[in-house]
Short mmCIF file of C-alpha atoms and ligand atoms in Angstrom, two decimals:
data_model
loop_
_atom_site.label_atom_id
_atom_site.label_comp_id
_atom_site.label_asym_id
_atom_site.label_seq_id
_atom_site.Cartn_x
_atom_site.Cartn_y
_atom_site.Cartn_z
CA UNK A 1 104.60 259.24 -136.05
CA UNK A 2 102.24 260.36 -133.45
CA UNK A 3 100.73 257.90 -131.24
CA UNK A 4 97.04 258.80 -132.41
CA UNK A 5 97.13 260.05 -135.50
CA UNK A 6 93.79 261.45 -135.05
CA UNK A 7 94.33 263.68 -132.11
CA UNK A 8 94.01 267.00 -134.30
CA UNK A 9 91.20 266.00 -136.10
CA UNK A 10 87.80 267.15 -135.14
CA UNK A 11 86.65 269.24 -137.63
CA UNK A 12 85.77 267.77 -141.08
CA UNK A 13 84.98 269.74 -144.21
CA UNK A 14 83.67 268.01 -147.26
CA UNK A 15 83.38 270.43 -150.41
CA UNK A 16 80.82 269.35 -152.76
CA UNK A 17 77.12 268.77 -151.91
CA UNK A 18 76.46 266.11 -154.61
CA UNK A 19 75.62 262.34 -153.52
CA UNK A 20 79.07 261.47 -152.90
CA UNK A 21 80.03 264.71 -150.60
CA UNK A 22 76.67 264.78 -148.79
CA UNK A 23 76.83 261.12 -147.85
CA UNK A 24 80.54 261.19 -147.01
CA UNK A 25 79.97 264.31 -144.48
CA UNK A 26 77.14 262.37 -143.09
CA UNK A 27 79.24 259.28 -142.23
CA UNK A 28 81.63 261.50 -140.42
CA UNK A 29 79.09 263.36 -138.69
CA UNK A 30 77.57 259.92 -137.59
CA UNK A 31 81.01 259.01 -136.73
CA UNK A 32 81.46 262.10 -134.11
CA UNK A 33 83.26 264.57 -135.97
CA UNK A 34 82.12 268.39 -136.41
CA UNK A 35 81.28 268.57 -140.20
CA UNK A 36 80.63 270.84 -142.80
CA UNK A 37 78.82 270.06 -146.31
CA UNK A 38 79.94 272.76 -148.49
CA UNK A 39 78.61 273.77 -152.10
CA UNK A 40 78.76 276.78 -154.38
CA UNK A 41 74.90 276.58 -155.01
CA UNK A 42 72.41 277.09 -151.98
CA UNK A 43 70.20 274.63 -154.01
CA UNK A 44 72.60 271.70 -153.85
CA UNK A 45 73.04 272.17 -150.44
CA UNK A 46 69.48 272.42 -149.51
CA UNK A 47 68.98 269.33 -151.61
CA UNK A 48 71.67 267.49 -149.62
CA UNK A 49 70.15 268.24 -146.34
CA UNK A 50 66.82 267.23 -147.58
CA UNK A 51 68.02 263.81 -148.61
CA UNK A 52 69.83 263.08 -145.89
CA UNK A 53 67.32 263.85 -143.70
CA UNK A 54 65.07 261.44 -145.56
CA UNK A 55 67.52 258.69 -145.72
CA UNK A 56 68.29 259.00 -141.83
CA UNK A 57 64.52 258.94 -140.98
CA UNK A 58 64.30 256.07 -143.15
CA UNK A 59 66.98 254.12 -141.52
CA UNK A 60 65.63 255.13 -138.05
CA UNK A 61 62.08 253.93 -139.17
CA UNK A 62 63.83 250.54 -140.09
CA UNK A 63 65.69 250.40 -136.73
CA UNK A 64 69.16 250.68 -138.56
CA UNK A 65 70.08 253.86 -136.17
CA UNK A 66 68.55 255.22 -133.28
CA UNK A 67 66.64 258.87 -133.56
CA UNK A 68 69.11 260.21 -130.86
CA UNK A 69 72.28 259.03 -132.87
CA UNK A 70 70.75 260.71 -136.03
CA UNK A 71 69.89 264.06 -134.19
CA UNK A 72 73.27 263.87 -132.64
CA UNK A 73 74.86 264.07 -136.26
CA UNK A 74 73.25 266.57 -137.74
CA UNK A 75 73.66 268.75 -134.67
CA UNK A 76 77.14 268.27 -135.92
CA UNK A 77 76.55 269.18 -139.08
CA UNK A 78 76.68 272.51 -141.12
CA UNK A 79 75.40 273.19 -144.46
CA UNK A 80 76.66 276.05 -145.93
CA UNK A 81 77.77 277.99 -149.23
CA UNK A 82 80.93 279.58 -147.34
CA UNK A 83 83.29 277.58 -148.07
CA UNK A 84 86.34 279.63 -146.44
CA UNK A 85 84.92 279.85 -143.15
CA UNK A 86 84.22 276.26 -142.94
CA UNK A 87 87.46 275.60 -144.23
CA UNK A 88 89.06 277.88 -141.69
CA UNK A 89 88.03 275.38 -138.88
CA UNK A 90 88.87 272.04 -140.87
CA UNK A 91 91.38 269.61 -139.68
CA UNK A 92 90.56 267.34 -142.52
CA UNK A 93 89.27 268.54 -145.75
CA UNK A 94 87.51 265.76 -148.46
CA UNK A 95 87.07 267.66 -151.92
CA UNK A 96 84.29 265.56 -153.59
CA UNK A 97 83.44 268.23 -156.26
CA UNK A 98 82.97 267.99 -160.07
CA UNK A 99 85.77 265.88 -161.88
CA UNK A 100 87.80 268.87 -163.34
CA UNK A 101 91.31 269.33 -162.99
CA UNK A 102 91.35 273.15 -163.28
CA UNK A 103 88.46 273.61 -161.03
CA UNK A 104 90.09 271.54 -158.64
CA UNK A 105 93.29 272.92 -158.56
CA UNK A 106 91.78 276.42 -157.91
CA UNK A 107 90.00 274.94 -155.09
CA UNK A 108 93.01 273.41 -153.29
CA UNK A 109 95.17 276.61 -153.92
CA UNK A 110 92.03 278.20 -152.06
CA UNK A 111 91.96 275.83 -149.40
CA UNK A 112 95.54 276.19 -148.76
CA UNK A 113 95.69 280.05 -148.39
CA UNK A 114 92.20 279.58 -145.85
CA UNK A 115 93.04 276.12 -143.80
CA UNK A 116 95.01 276.12 -140.68
CA UNK A 117 98.67 274.61 -141.32
CA UNK A 118 97.94 271.48 -140.07
CA UNK A 119 94.95 270.65 -142.25
CA UNK A 120 95.48 267.60 -144.21
CA UNK A 121 93.56 268.41 -148.17
CA UNK A 122 92.31 265.12 -149.62
CA UNK A 123 90.28 264.63 -152.71
CA UNK A 124 87.79 262.02 -153.34
CA UNK A 125 88.66 261.65 -157.19
CA UNK A 126 89.55 258.22 -157.96
CA UNK A 127 90.71 259.83 -161.56
CA UNK A 128 92.53 263.00 -160.92
CA UNK A 129 95.59 262.04 -158.68
CA UNK A 130 96.54 264.30 -155.73
CA UNK A 131 99.76 265.03 -157.29
CA UNK A 132 97.98 266.92 -160.10
CA UNK A 133 96.64 269.42 -157.23
CA UNK A 134 99.28 269.20 -154.47
CA UNK A 135 101.48 271.26 -156.91
CA UNK A 136 98.63 274.01 -156.34
CA UNK A 137 99.33 274.37 -152.85
CA UNK A 138 102.26 275.01 -150.35
CA UNK A 139 101.54 271.61 -148.48
CA UNK A 140 102.02 268.64 -150.89
CA UNK A 141 103.38 266.27 -147.87
CA UNK A 142 99.73 266.91 -146.39
CA UNK A 143 97.46 266.27 -149.79
CA UNK A 144 96.25 262.80 -150.59
CA UNK A 145 93.41 261.14 -152.30
CA UNK A 146 91.02 259.47 -149.93
CA UNK A 147 88.34 257.65 -152.34
CA UNK A 148 84.88 256.71 -151.25
CA UNK A 149 82.31 254.95 -153.14
CA UNK A 150 78.77 254.69 -153.83
CA UNK A 151 76.43 255.05 -151.79
CA UNK A 152 79.10 255.76 -149.45
CA UNK A 153 76.63 255.46 -146.43
CA UNK A 154 77.25 251.68 -147.25
CA UNK A 155 80.27 250.74 -149.29
CA UNK A 156 83.06 249.81 -146.91
CA UNK A 157 85.77 250.54 -148.88
CA UNK A 158 87.97 253.72 -149.24
CA UNK A 159 91.21 253.72 -151.08
CA UNK A 160 94.17 255.91 -149.46
CA UNK A 161 96.54 257.18 -152.03
CA UNK A 162 99.56 259.16 -151.42
CA UNK A 163 101.35 261.31 -153.75
CA UNK A 164 105.08 260.93 -154.10
CA UNK A 165 105.30 264.09 -151.81
CA UNK A 166 102.57 262.85 -149.39
CA UNK A 167 104.15 262.31 -145.96
CA UNK A 168 103.81 258.79 -143.98
CA UNK A 169 101.75 261.21 -141.30
CA UNK A 170 99.58 262.21 -143.81
CA UNK A 171 98.71 258.60 -144.89
CA UNK A 172 98.43 257.47 -141.32
CA UNK A 173 96.09 259.99 -140.48
CA UNK A 174 93.88 259.45 -143.35
CA UNK A 175 94.09 255.62 -142.84
CA UNK A 176 93.03 256.33 -138.96
CA UNK A 177 89.99 258.53 -140.06
CA UNK A 178 88.93 256.10 -142.42
CA UNK A 179 88.70 253.31 -140.08
CA UNK A 180 87.35 255.73 -137.14
CA UNK A 181 84.06 256.45 -139.66
CA UNK A 182 83.63 252.58 -139.87
CA UNK A 183 85.14 252.17 -143.32
CA UNK A 184 87.78 249.38 -144.25
CA UNK A 185 90.68 251.65 -146.08
CA UNK A 186 93.02 250.29 -148.42
CA UNK A 187 96.55 251.82 -148.96
CA UNK A 188 98.06 252.14 -152.00
CA UNK A 189 101.38 252.51 -152.61
CA UNK A 190 101.58 254.85 -155.68
CA UNK A 191 99.35 256.78 -157.97
CA UNK A 192 97.71 255.21 -160.87
CA UNK A 193 94.50 256.66 -162.76
CA UNK A 194 91.46 254.84 -161.10
CA UNK A 195 93.09 253.06 -158.21
CA UNK A 196 92.59 249.34 -157.60
CA UNK A 197 88.60 248.87 -157.56
CA UNK A 198 87.57 251.05 -160.28
CA UNK A 199 90.62 249.84 -162.38
CA UNK A 200 88.85 246.26 -161.63
CA UNK A 201 85.21 247.69 -162.33
CA UNK A 202 86.36 249.85 -165.71
CA UNK A 203 87.26 246.36 -167.15
CA UNK A 204 84.01 244.91 -166.42
CA UNK A 205 82.44 248.06 -167.66
CA UNK A 206 84.60 248.23 -170.79
CA UNK A 207 83.73 244.77 -171.76
CA UNK A 208 80.02 245.09 -170.96
CA UNK A 209 79.89 248.21 -173.21
CA UNK A 210 81.41 246.24 -175.92
CA UNK A 211 79.24 243.47 -175.74
CA UNK A 212 76.47 245.50 -175.78
CA UNK A 213 77.85 247.84 -178.87
CA UNK A 214 78.78 244.64 -180.75
CA UNK A 215 75.06 243.62 -180.57
CA UNK A 216 76.15 240.15 -178.40
CA UNK A 217 73.28 241.19 -175.87
CA UNK A 218 70.90 243.61 -174.71
CA UNK A 219 72.14 246.04 -171.81
CA UNK A 220 69.32 244.01 -169.44
CA UNK A 221 70.77 240.57 -170.41
CA UNK A 222 74.20 241.60 -169.50
CA UNK A 223 73.06 242.97 -166.17
CA UNK A 224 71.10 239.84 -165.50
CA UNK A 225 74.19 237.75 -166.41
CA UNK A 226 76.50 239.88 -164.24
CA UNK A 227 73.94 239.27 -161.02
CA UNK A 228 72.98 235.67 -161.77
CA UNK A 229 76.17 234.43 -162.46
CA UNK A 230 78.59 236.03 -160.88
CA UNK A 231 76.49 237.71 -157.82
CA UNK A 232 77.28 240.91 -158.37
CA UNK A 233 74.79 243.12 -156.37
CA UNK A 234 74.17 245.24 -159.17
CA UNK A 235 74.68 244.92 -163.33
CA UNK A 236 77.52 247.11 -165.02
CA UNK A 237 74.58 249.07 -166.89
CA UNK A 238 72.52 249.54 -163.37
CA UNK A 239 75.85 250.54 -161.52
CA UNK A 240 76.44 252.97 -164.33
CA UNK A 241 72.83 254.73 -163.62
CA UNK A 242 73.52 254.70 -159.96
CA UNK A 243 77.19 256.30 -160.09
CA UNK A 244 75.84 258.65 -162.90
CA UNK A 245 76.84 258.53 -166.56
CA UNK A 246 78.06 261.79 -166.48
CA UNK A 247 80.53 260.74 -164.19
CA UNK A 248 81.31 257.72 -166.00
CA UNK A 249 81.74 260.02 -169.47
CA UNK A 250 84.17 262.44 -167.40
CA UNK A 251 86.12 259.65 -165.59
CA UNK A 252 86.88 258.51 -169.12
CA UNK A 253 87.66 261.78 -170.45
CA UNK A 254 90.18 262.72 -167.61
CA UNK A 255 91.95 259.34 -168.15
CA UNK A 256 92.44 260.02 -171.84
CA UNK A 257 93.99 263.53 -170.98
CA UNK A 258 95.99 261.41 -169.22
CA UNK A 259 97.19 258.87 -171.38
CA UNK A 260 96.52 260.05 -174.72
CA UNK A 261 95.40 256.58 -175.86
CA UNK A 262 91.78 256.74 -177.59
CA UNK A 263 91.23 253.41 -175.86
CA UNK A 264 90.76 255.41 -172.89
CA UNK A 265 87.94 257.69 -174.73
CA UNK A 266 84.39 257.06 -173.27
CA UNK A 267 82.40 254.34 -175.49
CA UNK A 268 80.04 255.75 -178.07
CA UNK A 269 77.09 254.71 -176.11
CA UNK A 270 77.99 256.53 -173.13
CA UNK A 271 79.01 259.76 -175.33
CA UNK A 272 75.45 259.73 -176.72
CA UNK A 273 73.85 259.50 -173.20
CA UNK A 274 75.94 262.18 -172.06
CA UNK A 275 75.09 264.53 -174.54
CA UNK A 276 71.28 263.35 -174.57
CA UNK A 277 71.51 264.51 -170.53
CA UNK A 278 70.79 260.76 -169.92
CA UNK A 279 72.59 260.52 -166.60
CA UNK A 280 70.95 257.87 -164.83
CA UNK A 281 68.89 257.68 -161.92
CA UNK A 282 69.85 261.61 -161.10
CA UNK A 283 68.24 262.75 -164.49
CA UNK A 284 65.42 260.30 -164.28
CA UNK A 285 66.74 258.61 -167.15
CA UNK A 286 69.81 256.76 -168.24
CA UNK A 287 70.30 252.89 -169.09
CA UNK A 288 66.80 252.73 -167.40
CA UNK A 289 63.74 254.81 -166.98
CA UNK A 290 63.39 256.23 -163.47
CA UNK A 291 60.44 258.35 -164.23
N1 LIG B 1 72.28 255.79 -150.62
C1 LIG B 1 72.41 255.60 -149.34
N2 LIG B 1 71.86 254.32 -149.02
C2 LIG B 1 71.43 253.28 -149.91
C3 LIG B 1 71.30 253.88 -151.23
C4 LIG B 1 71.72 254.98 -151.52
N3 LIG B 1 71.91 255.47 -153.08
N4 LIG B 1 70.83 252.96 -152.13
C5 LIG B 1 70.60 251.59 -151.36
N5 LIG B 1 71.14 252.26 -149.80
C6 LIG B 1 71.03 251.32 -148.68
C7 LIG B 1 69.63 251.64 -147.94
O1 LIG B 1 70.10 251.51 -146.49
C8 LIG B 1 68.73 250.50 -148.58
O2 LIG B 1 67.70 250.28 -147.75
P1 LIG B 1 66.27 250.87 -147.89
O3 LIG B 1 65.90 250.69 -149.16
O4 LIG B 1 65.55 250.17 -147.30
O5 LIG B 1 66.60 252.23 -147.69
C9 LIG B 1 70.07 249.28 -148.51
O6 LIG B 1 70.95 249.90 -149.21
C10 LIG B 1 69.67 248.25 -149.54
O7 LIG B 1 69.02 248.97 -150.85
P2 LIG B 1 68.28 248.05 -152.32
O8 LIG B 1 67.05 247.08 -151.15
O9 LIG B 1 67.58 249.17 -152.90
O10 LIG B 1 69.84 247.43 -152.97
P3 LIG B 1 70.73 246.31 -152.12
O11 LIG B 1 70.30 245.41 -151.38
O12 LIG B 1 70.98 245.88 -153.78
O13 LIG B 1 71.76 247.52 -151.97
C11 LIG B 1 73.30 248.59 -152.86
C12 LIG B 1 71.83 248.69 -152.64
C13 LIG B 1 74.15 248.56 -151.48
C14 LIG B 1 73.73 249.70 -153.62
C15 LIG B 1 73.93 247.40 -153.59
O14 LIG B 1 73.36 247.02 -154.57
C16 LIG B 1 75.54 247.33 -154.10
O15 LIG B 1 76.14 246.97 -153.61
N6 LIG B 1 75.70 247.61 -155.44
C17 LIG B 1 77.11 247.89 -156.07
C18 LIG B 1 77.46 249.17 -155.40
C19 LIG B 1 79.08 249.42 -156.08
O16 LIG B 1 79.40 248.65 -156.81
N7 LIG B 1 79.54 250.68 -155.52
C20 LIG B 1 80.52 250.97 -156.49
C21 LIG B 1 80.57 251.93 -157.34
S1 LIG B 1 81.92 252.56 -157.94
C22 LIG B 1 82.18 253.87 -157.32
O17 LIG B 1 81.66 254.68 -156.09
C23 LIG B 1 83.71 254.67 -157.36
C24 LIG B 1 83.63 255.87 -157.80
O18 LIG B 1 84.91 256.66 -158.31
C25 LIG B 1 82.58 256.84 -159.17
#
């Protein structure tokens, strides 16, 4: 293995300018990497830039970061809709687009065609394991999951998950990259949908939804119990609103596609909220009202 696995990593391209993608990119830029945030929609890219600027302004005003560090990070960032132009310069790609296997496979095949030979292609997905996209490329040994947590600017954990074809060098580089951006990476030994943290969270969420749907307690009270009895920073319903009820719904659907087990399907109340467009904070309403 190489002495310095990060030797070749200077340029990171993040695909997807949603909450996850944009914050992952910001973390990379703050750590000194030339970083792109790419999305198909100009509107999404503009919104990401605006939200990151206001988040960083707030951090500066609260003395958490210096103006110099933040300005330098933005200097290193490119907000773009030209994925191929960015990817052609990338040493490491982190895909944080929609949780849709068909789209991800297409994105990986197209990235494989334009990225340099050495580029590692990682997906931030926690539910679509990288072996399901690796075979759409000619470099399965350079494909893995690198999974961040929401909000990515704050949460320390990053799960690095190899597929059976991922090389030890790729894992080593992904772990080193995560450490170099101030995260505490956790290395999985094999693929499992949801990985470690979301499996733990999923068990809690499933139980919380069952208690609510069985009429045992209101969702507000279940949140209170999680916070005051277990010291969780947020209750499971507040957390669903932050992560996005659409994300929760799509994760369960993707899990069902893989397991075929009806127990994997989204809970009834999640399906209703998804169909009503009540996605949580991002849509102004989910379990709670944010208008
Ligand atoms: N983006 C960036 N930074 C944020 C943020 C966000 N959405 N929300 C909060 N912060 C930061 C800010 O710096 C904020 O300070 P300001 O409000 O002064 O700017 C600081 O955190 C403190 O925030 P709050 O006072 O609002 O609340 P808090 O002390 O409870 O911290 C929290 C917020 C860090 C989100 C905390 O509540 C927490 O850790 N919650 C649990 C988060 C969690 O479980 N994440 C995992 C989700 S699962 C997942 O991500 C996996 C997946 O695959 C979907």
